[in-house]
mmCIF file with all atom_site columns, C-alpha atoms and ligand atoms in Angstrom:
data_model
loop_
_atom_site.group_PDB
_atom_site.id
_atom_site.type_symbol
_atom_site.label_atom_id
_atom_site.label_alt_id
_atom_site.label_comp_id
_atom_site.label_asym_id
_atom_site.label_entity_id
_atom_site.label_seq_id
_atom_site.pdbx_PDB_ins_code
_atom_site.Cartn_x
_atom_site.Cartn_y
_atom_site.Cartn_z
_atom_site.occupancy
_atom_site.B_iso_or_equiv
_atom_site.pdbx_formal_charge
_atom_site.auth_seq_id
_atom_site.auth_comp_id
_atom_site.auth_asym_id
_atom_site.auth_atom_id
_atom_site.pdbx_PDB_model_num
ATOM   1   C  CA  . MET A 1 1   ? 110.379 124.100 151.868 1.00 0.00 ? 1   MET A CA  1
ATOM   2   C  CA  . LYS A 1 2   ? 107.455 125.821 153.466 1.00 0.00 ? 2   LYS A CA  1
ATOM   3   C  CA  . ILE A 1 3   ? 107.200 129.585 152.897 1.00 0.00 ? 3   ILE A CA  1
ATOM   4   C  CA  . SER A 1 4   ? 104.788 131.539 155.103 1.00 0.00 ? 4   SER A CA  1
ATOM   5   C  CA  . HIS A 1 5   ? 105.162 135.008 153.588 1.00 0.00 ? 5   HIS A CA  1
ATOM   6   C  CA  . ILE A 1 6   ? 107.528 137.523 152.052 1.00 0.00 ? 6   ILE A CA  1
ATOM   7   C  CA  . GLU A 1 7   ? 109.642 138.525 155.045 1.00 0.00 ? 7   GLU A CA  1
ATOM   8   C  CA  . HIS A 1 8   ? 111.121 141.552 153.323 1.00 0.00 ? 8   HIS A CA  1
ATOM   9   C  CA  . LEU A 1 9   ? 112.224 143.155 150.097 1.00 0.00 ? 9   LEU A CA  1
ATOM   10  C  CA  . GLY A 1 10  ? 115.828 144.333 150.045 1.00 0.00 ? 10  GLY A CA  1
ATOM   11  C  CA  . ILE A 1 11  ? 116.361 147.637 148.262 1.00 0.00 ? 11  ILE A CA  1
ATOM   12  C  CA  . ALA A 1 12  ? 119.836 148.999 147.532 1.00 0.00 ? 12  ALA A CA  1
ATOM   13  C  CA  . VAL A 1 13  ? 120.189 152.719 148.251 1.00 0.00 ? 13  VAL A CA  1
ATOM   14  C  CA  . LYS A 1 14  ? 123.194 155.030 148.127 1.00 0.00 ? 14  LYS A CA  1
ATOM   15  C  CA  . SER A 1 15  ? 122.178 156.675 151.369 1.00 0.00 ? 15  SER A CA  1
ATOM   16  C  CA  . ILE A 1 16  ? 119.547 155.703 153.931 1.00 0.00 ? 16  ILE A CA  1
ATOM   17  C  CA  . GLU A 1 17  ? 119.263 159.353 154.993 1.00 0.00 ? 17  GLU A CA  1
ATOM   18  C  CA  . GLU A 1 18  ? 118.460 160.378 151.418 1.00 0.00 ? 18  GLU A CA  1
ATOM   19  C  CA  . ALA A 1 19  ? 116.029 157.489 150.893 1.00 0.00 ? 19  ALA A CA  1
ATOM   20  C  CA  . LEU A 1 20  ? 114.015 157.714 154.113 1.00 0.00 ? 20  LEU A CA  1
ATOM   21  C  CA  . PRO A 1 21  ? 112.089 160.934 153.344 1.00 0.00 ? 21  PRO A CA  1
ATOM   22  C  CA  . TYR A 1 22  ? 110.497 159.185 150.342 1.00 0.00 ? 22  TYR A CA  1
ATOM   23  C  CA  . TYR A 1 23  ? 109.482 156.109 152.340 1.00 0.00 ? 23  TYR A CA  1
ATOM   24  C  CA  . GLU A 1 24  ? 108.334 158.068 155.390 1.00 0.00 ? 24  GLU A CA  1
ATOM   25  C  CA  . ASN A 1 25  ? 106.939 161.313 153.993 1.00 0.00 ? 25  ASN A CA  1
ATOM   26  C  CA  . VAL A 1 26  ? 105.518 160.102 150.681 1.00 0.00 ? 26  VAL A CA  1
ATOM   27  C  CA  . LEU A 1 27  ? 104.590 156.466 151.384 1.00 0.00 ? 27  LEU A CA  1
ATOM   28  C  CA  . GLY A 1 28  ? 103.849 157.126 155.058 1.00 0.00 ? 28  GLY A CA  1
ATOM   29  C  CA  . LEU A 1 29  ? 105.852 154.138 156.317 1.00 0.00 ? 29  LEU A CA  1
ATOM   30  C  CA  . LYS A 1 30  ? 107.855 154.296 159.522 1.00 0.00 ? 30  LYS A CA  1
ATOM   31  C  CA  . CYS A 1 31  ? 111.498 153.297 159.956 1.00 0.00 ? 31  CYS A CA  1
ATOM   32  C  CA  . TYR A 1 32  ? 111.701 151.391 163.259 1.00 0.00 ? 32  TYR A CA  1
ATOM   33  C  CA  . ASN A 1 33  ? 115.277 150.098 163.197 1.00 0.00 ? 33  ASN A CA  1
ATOM   34  C  CA  . ILE A 1 34  ? 118.652 150.981 161.684 1.00 0.00 ? 34  ILE A CA  1
ATOM   35  C  CA  . GLU A 1 35  ? 121.411 148.448 162.088 1.00 0.00 ? 35  GLU A CA  1
ATOM   36  C  CA  . VAL A 1 36  ? 124.911 147.798 160.707 1.00 0.00 ? 36  VAL A CA  1
ATOM   37  C  CA  . VAL A 1 37  ? 125.632 144.255 159.516 1.00 0.00 ? 37  VAL A CA  1
ATOM   38  C  CA  . GLU A 1 38  ? 129.432 144.205 159.684 1.00 0.00 ? 38  GLU A CA  1
ATOM   39  C  CA  . ASP A 1 39  ? 130.156 141.035 157.733 1.00 0.00 ? 39  ASP A CA  1
ATOM   40  C  CA  . GLN A 1 40  ? 128.011 142.197 154.817 1.00 0.00 ? 40  GLN A CA  1
ATOM   41  C  CA  . LYS A 1 41  ? 129.412 145.750 154.967 1.00 0.00 ? 41  LYS A CA  1
ATOM   42  C  CA  . VAL A 1 42  ? 125.951 147.292 154.928 1.00 0.00 ? 42  VAL A CA  1
ATOM   43  C  CA  . ARG A 1 43  ? 123.789 149.544 157.024 1.00 0.00 ? 43  ARG A CA  1
ATOM   44  C  CA  . THR A 1 44  ? 120.151 148.483 156.996 1.00 0.00 ? 44  THR A CA  1
ATOM   45  C  CA  . ALA A 1 45  ? 116.970 150.396 157.742 1.00 0.00 ? 45  ALA A CA  1
ATOM   46  C  CA  . PHE A 1 46  ? 113.670 148.576 158.269 1.00 0.00 ? 46  PHE A CA  1
ATOM   47  C  CA  . LEU A 1 47  ? 110.131 149.745 157.596 1.00 0.00 ? 47  LEU A CA  1
ATOM   48  C  CA  . LYS A 1 48  ? 107.009 147.631 158.111 1.00 0.00 ? 48  LYS A CA  1
ATOM   49  C  CA  . VAL A 1 49  ? 104.360 147.073 155.455 1.00 0.00 ? 49  VAL A CA  1
ATOM   50  C  CA  . GLY A 1 50  ? 101.834 144.707 157.020 1.00 0.00 ? 50  GLY A CA  1
ATOM   51  C  CA  . ASP A 1 51  ? 103.617 141.380 157.686 1.00 0.00 ? 51  ASP A CA  1
ATOM   52  C  CA  . THR A 1 52  ? 106.329 142.304 155.218 1.00 0.00 ? 52  THR A CA  1
ATOM   53  C  CA  . LYS A 1 53  ? 109.202 144.719 155.592 1.00 0.00 ? 53  LYS A CA  1
ATOM   54  C  CA  . ILE A 1 54  ? 111.237 146.936 153.373 1.00 0.00 ? 54  ILE A CA  1
ATOM   55  C  CA  . GLU A 1 55  ? 114.957 146.591 154.075 1.00 0.00 ? 55  GLU A CA  1
ATOM   56  C  CA  . LEU A 1 56  ? 116.981 149.520 152.778 1.00 0.00 ? 56  LEU A CA  1
ATOM   57  C  CA  . LEU A 1 57  ? 120.604 148.520 152.206 1.00 0.00 ? 57  LEU A CA  1
ATOM   58  C  CA  . GLU A 1 58  ? 123.327 151.144 152.194 1.00 0.00 ? 58  GLU A CA  1
ATOM   59  C  CA  . PRO A 1 59  ? 126.942 150.106 151.540 1.00 0.00 ? 59  PRO A CA  1
ATOM   60  C  CA  . THR A 1 60  ? 129.416 150.950 154.315 1.00 0.00 ? 60  THR A CA  1
ATOM   61  C  CA  . SER A 1 61  ? 132.444 150.191 152.108 1.00 0.00 ? 61  SER A CA  1
ATOM   62  C  CA  . PRO A 1 62  ? 133.246 150.257 148.376 1.00 0.00 ? 62  PRO A CA  1
ATOM   63  C  CA  . GLU A 1 63  ? 133.936 146.484 148.673 1.00 0.00 ? 63  GLU A CA  1
ATOM   64  C  CA  . SER A 1 64  ? 130.388 145.819 149.838 1.00 0.00 ? 64  SER A CA  1
ATOM   65  C  CA  . THR A 1 65  ? 128.340 143.674 147.427 1.00 0.00 ? 65  THR A CA  1
ATOM   66  C  CA  . ILE A 1 66  ? 125.702 146.419 147.672 1.00 0.00 ? 66  ILE A CA  1
ATOM   67  C  CA  . ALA A 1 67  ? 128.221 149.018 146.477 1.00 0.00 ? 67  ALA A CA  1
ATOM   68  C  CA  . LYS A 1 68  ? 129.028 146.784 143.505 1.00 0.00 ? 68  LYS A CA  1
ATOM   69  C  CA  . PHE A 1 69  ? 125.341 146.209 142.809 1.00 0.00 ? 69  PHE A CA  1
ATOM   70  C  CA  . ILE A 1 70  ? 124.654 149.968 142.736 1.00 0.00 ? 70  ILE A CA  1
ATOM   71  C  CA  . GLU A 1 71  ? 127.710 150.521 140.534 1.00 0.00 ? 71  GLU A CA  1
ATOM   72  C  CA  . ASN A 1 72  ? 126.519 147.936 137.989 1.00 0.00 ? 72  ASN A CA  1
ATOM   73  C  CA  . LYS A 1 73  ? 122.756 148.282 138.081 1.00 0.00 ? 73  LYS A CA  1
ATOM   74  C  CA  . GLY A 1 74  ? 121.986 151.450 139.993 1.00 0.00 ? 74  GLY A CA  1
ATOM   75  C  CA  . ALA A 1 75  ? 119.916 151.719 143.168 1.00 0.00 ? 75  ALA A CA  1
ATOM   76  C  CA  . GLY A 1 76  ? 116.757 149.608 143.269 1.00 0.00 ? 76  GLY A CA  1
ATOM   77  C  CA  . ILE A 1 77  ? 115.340 146.223 144.242 1.00 0.00 ? 77  ILE A CA  1
ATOM   78  C  CA  . HIS A 1 78  ? 118.192 143.947 145.281 1.00 0.00 ? 78  HIS A CA  1
ATOM   79  C  CA  . HIS A 1 79  ? 116.591 140.787 146.691 1.00 0.00 ? 79  HIS A CA  1
ATOM   80  C  CA  . ILE A 1 80  ? 113.415 139.117 147.880 1.00 0.00 ? 80  ILE A CA  1
ATOM   81  C  CA  . ALA A 1 81  ? 113.390 137.350 151.246 1.00 0.00 ? 81  ALA A CA  1
ATOM   82  C  CA  . PHE A 1 82  ? 110.985 134.554 152.112 1.00 0.00 ? 82  PHE A CA  1
ATOM   83  C  CA  . ALA A 1 83  ? 110.143 133.507 155.671 1.00 0.00 ? 83  ALA A CA  1
ATOM   84  C  CA  . ILE A 1 84  ? 110.715 129.750 155.881 1.00 0.00 ? 84  ILE A CA  1
ATOM   85  C  CA  . GLU A 1 85  ? 108.538 127.907 158.380 1.00 0.00 ? 85  GLU A CA  1
ATOM   86  C  CA  . ASP A 1 86  ? 110.462 124.645 158.407 1.00 0.00 ? 86  ASP A CA  1
ATOM   87  C  CA  . GLY A 1 87  ? 113.937 126.146 158.770 1.00 0.00 ? 87  GLY A CA  1
ATOM   88  C  CA  . VAL A 1 88  ? 116.597 127.632 156.520 1.00 0.00 ? 88  VAL A CA  1
ATOM   89  C  CA  . ALA A 1 89  ? 118.925 124.626 156.938 1.00 0.00 ? 89  ALA A CA  1
ATOM   90  C  CA  . ASN A 1 90  ? 116.194 122.310 155.575 1.00 0.00 ? 90  ASN A CA  1
ATOM   91  C  CA  . ALA A 1 91  ? 115.385 124.696 152.760 1.00 0.00 ? 91  ALA A CA  1
ATOM   92  C  CA  . LEU A 1 92  ? 119.054 124.911 151.729 1.00 0.00 ? 92  LEU A CA  1
ATOM   93  C  CA  . GLU A 1 93  ? 119.396 121.149 151.702 1.00 0.00 ? 93  GLU A CA  1
ATOM   94  C  CA  . GLU A 1 94  ? 116.247 120.809 149.608 1.00 0.00 ? 94  GLU A CA  1
ATOM   95  C  CA  . ALA A 1 95  ? 117.401 123.509 147.167 1.00 0.00 ? 95  ALA A CA  1
ATOM   96  C  CA  . GLU A 1 96  ? 120.775 121.768 146.736 1.00 0.00 ? 96  GLU A CA  1
ATOM   97  C  CA  . LYS A 1 97  ? 119.052 118.456 146.052 1.00 0.00 ? 97  LYS A CA  1
ATOM   98  C  CA  . LYS A 1 98  ? 117.063 120.221 143.345 1.00 0.00 ? 98  LYS A CA  1
ATOM   99  C  CA  . GLU A 1 99  ? 120.324 121.493 141.858 1.00 0.00 ? 99  GLU A CA  1
ATOM   100 C  CA  . ILE A 1 100 ? 119.756 125.120 142.779 1.00 0.00 ? 100 ILE A CA  1
ATOM   101 C  CA  . ARG A 1 101 ? 123.024 127.006 143.253 1.00 0.00 ? 101 ARG A CA  1
ATOM   102 C  CA  . THR A 1 102 ? 123.317 128.456 146.746 1.00 0.00 ? 102 THR A CA  1
ATOM   103 C  CA  . ILE A 1 103 ? 125.507 131.350 147.876 1.00 0.00 ? 103 ILE A CA  1
ATOM   104 C  CA  . ASP A 1 104 ? 125.547 130.117 151.475 1.00 0.00 ? 104 ASP A CA  1
ATOM   105 C  CA  . LYS A 1 105 ? 126.251 126.494 152.321 1.00 0.00 ? 105 LYS A CA  1
ATOM   106 C  CA  . ALA A 1 106 ? 124.820 126.951 155.814 1.00 0.00 ? 106 ALA A CA  1
ATOM   107 C  CA  . PRO A 1 107 ? 122.537 129.495 157.509 1.00 0.00 ? 107 PRO A CA  1
ATOM   108 C  CA  . ARG A 1 108 ? 124.273 132.590 158.886 1.00 0.00 ? 108 ARG A CA  1
ATOM   109 C  CA  . ASN A 1 109 ? 123.235 135.551 161.007 1.00 0.00 ? 109 ASN A CA  1
ATOM   110 C  CA  . GLY A 1 110 ? 121.482 138.423 159.267 1.00 0.00 ? 110 GLY A CA  1
ATOM   111 C  CA  . ALA A 1 111 ? 119.995 141.690 160.487 1.00 0.00 ? 111 ALA A CA  1
ATOM   112 C  CA  . GLU A 1 112 ? 117.273 141.566 163.176 1.00 0.00 ? 112 GLU A CA  1
ATOM   113 C  CA  . GLY A 1 113 ? 118.562 138.270 164.582 1.00 0.00 ? 113 GLY A CA  1
ATOM   114 C  CA  . LEU A 1 114 ? 117.338 136.272 161.590 1.00 0.00 ? 114 LEU A CA  1
ATOM   115 C  CA  . LYS A 1 115 ? 119.016 133.123 160.318 1.00 0.00 ? 115 LYS A CA  1
ATOM   116 C  CA  . ILE A 1 116 ? 119.525 133.675 156.611 1.00 0.00 ? 116 ILE A CA  1
ATOM   117 C  CA  . ALA A 1 117 ? 120.928 132.076 153.451 1.00 0.00 ? 117 ALA A CA  1
ATOM   118 C  CA  . PHE A 1 118 ? 120.933 133.187 149.828 1.00 0.00 ? 118 PHE A CA  1
ATOM   119 C  CA  . LEU A 1 119 ? 120.157 131.296 146.642 1.00 0.00 ? 119 LEU A CA  1
ATOM   120 C  CA  . HIS A 1 120 ? 122.186 132.290 143.606 1.00 0.00 ? 120 HIS A CA  1
ATOM   121 C  CA  . PRO A 1 121 ? 120.371 134.442 141.007 1.00 0.00 ? 121 PRO A CA  1
ATOM   122 C  CA  . LYS A 1 122 ? 121.793 132.191 138.252 1.00 0.00 ? 122 LYS A CA  1
ATOM   123 C  CA  . SER A 1 123 ? 119.491 129.447 139.558 1.00 0.00 ? 123 SER A CA  1
ATOM   124 C  CA  . THR A 1 124 ? 116.516 131.653 140.436 1.00 0.00 ? 124 THR A CA  1
ATOM   125 C  CA  . LEU A 1 125 ? 115.747 133.330 137.103 1.00 0.00 ? 125 LEU A CA  1
ATOM   126 C  CA  . GLY A 1 126 ? 117.724 136.430 137.992 1.00 0.00 ? 126 GLY A CA  1
ATOM   127 C  CA  . VAL A 1 127 ? 116.159 137.178 141.375 1.00 0.00 ? 127 VAL A CA  1
ATOM   128 C  CA  . LEU A 1 128 ? 118.583 137.084 144.293 1.00 0.00 ? 128 LEU A CA  1
ATOM   129 C  CA  . THR A 1 129 ? 116.576 135.090 146.831 1.00 0.00 ? 129 THR A CA  1
ATOM   130 C  CA  . GLU A 1 130 ? 117.051 135.111 150.595 1.00 0.00 ? 130 GLU A CA  1
ATOM   131 C  CA  . LEU A 1 131 ? 115.638 132.435 152.844 1.00 0.00 ? 131 LEU A CA  1
ATOM   132 C  CA  . CYS A 1 132 ? 115.124 133.444 156.455 1.00 0.00 ? 132 CYS A CA  1
ATOM   133 C  CA  . GLU A 1 133 ? 113.809 132.224 159.744 1.00 0.00 ? 133 GLU A CA  1
ATOM   134 C  CA  . HIS A 1 134 ? 113.224 133.926 163.099 1.00 0.00 ? 134 HIS A CA  1
HETATM 135 ZN ZN1 . LIG B 2 .   ? 117.516 140.768 153.229 1.00 0.00 ? 1   LIG B ZN1 1
#
């Protein structure tokens, strides 16, 4: 697979409203989009840092994987997302051939109109890894 850059870092937060003052007033970043991703039961807020983004993830339901993550590990870095130049479908196929466990068998729709798929942290040394393409 061909990775061009880190597309974003996903950070689990209990509340976007409580988290934003730190990112905006202390770090001086600007939130430019807040969006609900229904099938992942999360609300997301995006801030740009150069070519990379910070994606704040707030659970919208106790069944959300983000809610469970916060319950088990507390708020904090949840995943790293790489921008894939030659397509998420290709990257998934390649990962499977290399015996990497995948969470998604095929690309699906993520926030901001991206095609996304996740690799399982059991196969990625503990780092939940998202592959995405515009
Ligand atoms: Zn993400």
